[in-house]
C-alpha cells in the first residue's frame, strides 16, 4: 500500500470512530491502534489474573461460610474477567501464549495495586470497596470504547463487578461496627489501601503520555485526574457513613468546586512499584509463573487425551 | 513446558428457550467436553444460559469486511423487497 493510500484509510478509520462506529476484528486498522489495544487489553487481563492472588490468600481463612462463598465467587469472577479479556485481545492477532510470556517475563505490566500485601481479613473489605471501586470507575467508560470485542467484554465485566464492591463494603461495615479491635483493623486496612487506590487511576494528566490518542479512540473517556476526583468524591461519604477516617489530613470539602480537595500523592512510591520494587512484585510473579509451570503436565495430559480420543474415533469410523 | 497449546473455541449461549443461541466469546480447551465445561464456568456463572454450543474457531468461515461492497451493497438498491415500497390508499389501514 502506498503512503497516500494508508493516510486515506487512516482518515476514514478515525472518521468511523468519531461517528461512534465500532471497529471489529477483521476491519482494517492502523498498526498503532492494534498495538495500543493489545497493550492496554492484555494489561487489563493480566491485572484480573494477578488480582486473584492477594484475595486467594484469604479464601481458606474467611471468617464465615457466607464470607467464604462470596470471596470464592469474587475470585472466580476475576478469573472469568481475565479470560474474557484475553480472548478479546486474541482477536487482534496475538496468541494467549505470547501474552502469558509477556506477563511472566515482566515485559507486560499489570495494575500495581496487586503488589501490596493482604495482611488482615479487613484487607478483603478494603480491596472490594476501594480497589474494585476504583476499577469500576476506570471500566465503566470502556463499555463504550471503539473496539467491539473490548467493549463487549467490559459490559460483562462491569455487570459483575458491582457485587465485588458491595461485598467489600459490607465487610468494612461489619468490622467498623464490631469490637474496638475490629474497627481498628478496618481503619488500618483503609489507611494502607487508600493511597494505592488513588494511584490506581493512573499518573496525573500532566504525566500521562497516552491520554490524547486514547481519548480519540475512546479507550479513555475521562482523564486520570477527573476519574480520581470522581472516586474520591464518591468514597469519602461512604467512609464517613461507617465511621472510618480517610488517612489524608489535607482532605477538605471545597464548596466552590463541589468536590473534595486532597493531599499530595506520593508518585515516587507509584513509580517504584511500577518498576518492580513494590512489597509483593516478586512474590506475585513467582506464584503466577509457578502455577503456570506446575500446571504444564495437566495441560499436556488433557491434550494427549483429546488426541487419543480423536484417533480412536477415526479408527472406529473407518 | 507444554509442547501443544489448547485450541480456541467459540461459545454460543441460548439465554432462554424461545431465543436463539448468541455468540458470547471464546476460550481455550483441549477438547469439546472441556470446552463445554469451561464455557459454563466462564460465560454462565449467573444463570445466563440454558443451552451452550461450542465450535472450534478454525471451523468458522467469516466474510471479509474488505469485500463488504460486493457482499452487501446489492441489497441496498432493492427497495421493492420492503413493504413501504408499495403505494396503498390511506383507507387501507392495516396491510
Coordinates of N, CA and C in Angstrom, one line a residue, chain B:
Chain B
X1 N 7.9 -27.6 29.9 CA 6.8 -26.8 29.4 C 6.0 -27.5 28.4
X2 N 4.7 -27.0 28.3 CA 3.8 -27.6 27.3 C 4.3 -27.5 25.9
X3 N 4.1 -28.5 25.2 CA 4.5 -28.5 23.8 C 3.4 -28.1 22.9
X4 N 2.1 -28.5 23.3 CA 1.0 -28.2 22.4 C 0.0 -27.3 23.2
X5 N -0.4 -26.2 22.5 CA -1.4 -25.3 23.1 C -2.8 -25.8 22.8
X6 N -3.7 -25.5 23.8 CA -5.1 -25.9 23.6 C -5.7 -25.0 22.5
X7 N -6.5 -25.6 21.7 CA -7.1 -24.8 20.6 C -8.2 -23.8 21.1
X8 N -8.5 -22.9 20.2 CA -9.5 -21.9 20.6 C -10.9 -22.3 20.2
X9 N -11.9 -22.0 21.0 CA -13.3 -22.4 20.7 C -14.2 -21.2 20.8
X10 N -15.2 -21.1 20.0 CA -16.2 -20.0 20.1 C -17.4 -20.5 20.8
X11 N -17.9 -19.7 21.7 CA -19.0 -20.1 22.6 C -20.3 -19.3 22.2
X12 N -21.4 -20.1 22.1 CA -22.7 -19.6 21.8 C -23.7 -20.0 22.9
X13 N -24.4 -19.0 23.4 CA -25.3 -19.3 24.6 C -26.7 -19.0 24.2
X14 N -27.7 -19.9 24.5 CA -29.1 -19.5 24.5 C -29.5 -19.1 25.8
X15 N -30.0 -17.9 26.0 CA -30.2 -17.4 27.3 C -31.5 -17.9 27.9
X16 N -32.5 -18.2 27.0 CA -33.7 -18.9 27.5 C -34.4 -19.5 26.3
X17 N -35.2 -20.5 26.5 CA -35.9 -21.2 25.4 C -36.8 -20.1 24.7
X18 N -36.8 -20.2 23.4 CA -37.5 -19.3 22.6 C -36.6 -18.3 22.0
X19 N -35.4 -18.1 22.5 CA -34.4 -17.2 21.9 C -33.3 -18.0 21.2
X20 N -32.6 -17.4 20.3 CA -31.5 -18.1 19.6 C -30.2 -18.1 20.4
X21 N -29.3 -19.0 20.0 CA -28.0 -19.0 20.6 C -27.3 -17.8 20.1
X22 N -26.6 -17.1 21.0 CA -25.8 -15.9 20.6 C -24.4 -16.1 20.9
X23 N -23.5 -15.6 20.0 CA -22.1 -15.7 20.3 C -21.8 -14.8 21.5
X24 N -21.0 -15.4 22.5 CA -20.7 -14.5 23.7 C -19.2 -14.4 23.9
X25 N -18.4 -15.2 23.2 CA -17.0 -15.0 23.4 C -16.2 -16.3 23.0
X26 N -15.0 -16.4 23.5 CA -14.3 -17.6 23.1 C -13.4 -18.1 24.3
X27 N -12.8 -19.2 24.2 CA -12.0 -19.8 25.2 C -11.1 -20.9 24.7
X28 N -10.1 -21.3 25.5 CA -9.2 -22.4 25.1 C -9.6 -23.7 25.8
X29 N -9.6 -24.8 25.1 CA -9.9 -26.1 25.8 C -9.3 -27.2 24.9
X30 N -8.9 -28.3 25.6 CA -8.3 -29.4 24.9 C -9.3 -30.1 24.0
X31 N -10.5 -30.3 24.4 CA -11.5 -31.0 23.5 C -12.9 -30.4 23.8
X32 N -13.9 -31.0 23.1 CA -15.2 -30.4 23.1 C -15.9 -30.5 24.5
X33 N -15.6 -31.6 25.2 CA -16.2 -31.7 26.5 C -15.7 -30.6 27.5
X34 N -14.3 -30.4 27.4 CA -13.8 -29.4 28.3 C -14.2 -28.0 27.8
X35 N -14.4 -27.8 26.5 CA -14.8 -26.5 26.0 C -16.2 -26.2 26.6
X36 N -17.1 -27.2 26.6 CA -18.4 -27.0 27.2 C -18.4 -26.7 28.7
X37 N -17.6 -27.5 29.4 CA -17.5 -27.2 30.8 C -16.9 -25.8 31.1
X38 N -15.8 -25.5 30.4 CA -15.2 -24.2 30.6 C -16.2 -23.1 30.2
X39 N -17.0 -23.3 29.1 CA -17.9 -22.3 28.7 C -19.0 -22.1 29.8
X40 N -19.4 -23.2 30.4 CA -20.4 -23.0 31.5 C -19.8 -22.1 32.7
X41 N -18.5 -22.4 33.0 CA -17.9 -21.6 34.1 C -17.5 -20.2 33.7
X42 N -17.2 -20.0 32.5 CA -16.7 -18.7 32.1 C -17.9 -17.8 31.7
X43 N -18.9 -18.3 31.0 CA -19.9 -17.5 30.5 C -21.3 -17.6 31.1
X44 N -21.5 -18.6 32.0 CA -22.9 -18.7 32.6 C -22.8 -18.8 34.1
X45 N -22.0 -18.0 34.7 CA -21.9 -18.1 36.2 C -23.1 -17.5 36.9
X46 N -23.9 -16.7 36.1 CA -25.1 -16.2 36.8 C -26.4 -16.5 36.0
X47 N -26.5 -17.8 35.7 CA -27.7 -18.2 35.0 C -28.0 -17.5 33.7
X48 N -26.9 -17.2 33.0 CA -27.1 -16.5 31.7 C -27.6 -17.5 30.6
X49 N -27.6 -18.8 30.8 CA -27.9 -19.6 29.7 C -28.7 -20.9 30.1
X50 N -29.4 -21.5 29.1 CA -30.0 -22.8 29.3 C -29.4 -23.8 28.3
X51 N -28.6 -23.3 27.4 CA -28.0 -24.2 26.4 C -26.8 -23.5 25.8
X52 N -25.7 -24.4 25.6 CA -24.5 -23.8 25.1 C -24.0 -24.6 23.8
X53 N -23.5 -23.9 22.8 CA -22.9 -24.5 21.7 C -21.4 -24.1 21.8
X54 N -20.5 -25.0 21.5 CA -19.1 -24.7 21.3 C -18.7 -25.2 19.9
X55 N -17.8 -24.4 19.2 CA -17.3 -24.9 18.0 C -15.9 -24.4 17.9
X56 N -15.0 -25.3 17.4 CA -13.6 -24.9 17.3 C -13.5 -23.7 16.3
X57 N -12.8 -22.7 16.7 CA -12.8 -21.4 15.9 C -12.3 -21.7 14.5
X58 N -11.4 -22.6 14.3 CA -10.9 -22.8 13.0 C -12.0 -23.3 12.0
X59 N -13.1 -23.8 12.5 CA -14.1 -24.3 11.6 C -15.1 -23.2 11.2
X60 N -14.9 -22.0 11.7 CA -15.7 -20.9 11.3 C -15.2 -20.1 10.0
X61 N -16.0 -20.0 9.0 CA -15.5 -19.2 7.8 C -16.2 -17.9 7.9
X62 N -15.5 -16.8 7.9 CA -16.0 -15.5 8.0 C -15.9 -14.7 6.8
X63 N -16.9 -13.8 6.5 CA -16.7 -12.9 5.3 C -15.7 -11.9 5.7
X64 N -15.1 -11.3 4.6 CA -14.0 -10.3 4.8 C -14.6 -8.9 4.6
X65 N -14.4 -8.1 5.6 CA -15.0 -6.7 5.5 C -14.5 -5.9 4.3
X66 N -13.4 -6.3 3.8 CA -12.9 -5.7 2.6 C -13.8 -5.9 1.4
X67 N -14.5 -7.0 1.5 CA -15.4 -7.4 0.3 C -16.9 -7.0 0.7
X68 N -17.0 -6.1 1.7 CA -18.4 -5.8 2.1 C -19.2 -5.1 0.9
X69 N -18.5 -4.5 0.0 CA -19.2 -3.8 -1.1 C -19.9 -4.9 -1.9
X70 N -19.2 -5.8 -2.6 CA -19.9 -6.8 -3.4 C -20.8 -7.7 -2.6
X71 N -20.5 -7.9 -1.3 CA -21.2 -8.8 -0.5 C -22.6 -8.2 -0.1
X72 N -22.6 -7.0 0.3 CA -23.8 -6.5 0.9 C -24.5 -5.4 0.2
X73 N -23.8 -4.6 -0.6 CA -24.4 -3.5 -1.3 C -25.5 -3.9 -2.3
X74 N -25.4 -5.0 -2.9 CA -26.5 -5.4 -3.9 C -27.9 -5.3 -3.2
X75 N -28.0 -5.5 -1.9 CA -29.3 -5.5 -1.3 C -29.8 -4.0 -1.1
X76 N -28.9 -3.1 -1.2 CA -29.3 -1.7 -0.9 C -30.3 -1.1 -1.9
X77 N -30.1 -1.5 -3.2 CA -31.0 -0.8 -4.2 C -32.2 -1.7 -4.5
X78 N -32.5 -2.6 -3.6 CA -33.7 -3.4 -3.9 C -34.8 -3.1 -2.9
X79 N -35.2 -1.8 -3.0 CA -36.2 -1.3 -2.0 C -37.5 -2.0 -2.2
X80 N -37.8 -2.6 -3.4 CA -39.0 -3.3 -3.6 C -39.2 -4.6 -2.7
X81 N -38.1 -4.9 -2.0 CA -38.2 -6.0 -1.1 C -38.9 -5.6 0.3
X82 N -39.1 -4.3 0.4 CA -39.7 -3.8 1.7 C -41.1 -3.4 1.4
X83 N -42.0 -3.6 2.4 CA -43.4 -3.3 2.3 C -43.7 -1.8 2.0
X84 N -42.9 -0.9 2.5 CA -43.1 0.5 2.3 C -43.0 0.9 0.8
X85 N -42.4 0.1 0.0 CA -42.2 0.4 -1.5 C -43.6 0.5 -2.2
X86 N -44.6 -0.1 -1.7 CA -45.9 -0.3 -2.4 C -46.9 0.8 -1.9
X87 N -47.5 1.5 -2.9 CA -48.4 2.5 -2.6 C -49.8 1.9 -2.4
X88 N -50.4 2.3 -1.3 CA -51.7 1.8 -1.0 C -52.6 3.1 -0.6
X89 N -53.9 3.0 -0.9 CA -54.8 4.1 -0.5 C -54.8 4.2 1.0
X90 N -55.0 5.4 1.6 CA -55.0 5.6 3.0 C -56.1 4.8 3.7
X91 N -57.2 4.6 2.9 CA -58.3 3.9 3.6 C -57.9 2.5 4.0
X92 N -56.9 1.9 3.4 CA -56.5 0.6 3.9 C -55.5 0.8 5.1
X93 N -56.1 0.5 6.2 CA -55.3 0.9 7.4 C -54.2 -0.1 7.8
X94 N -54.5 -1.3 7.7 CA -53.5 -2.3 8.1 C -53.3 -3.3 6.9
X95 N -52.1 -3.4 6.4 CA -51.8 -4.5 5.5 C -50.3 -4.7 5.5

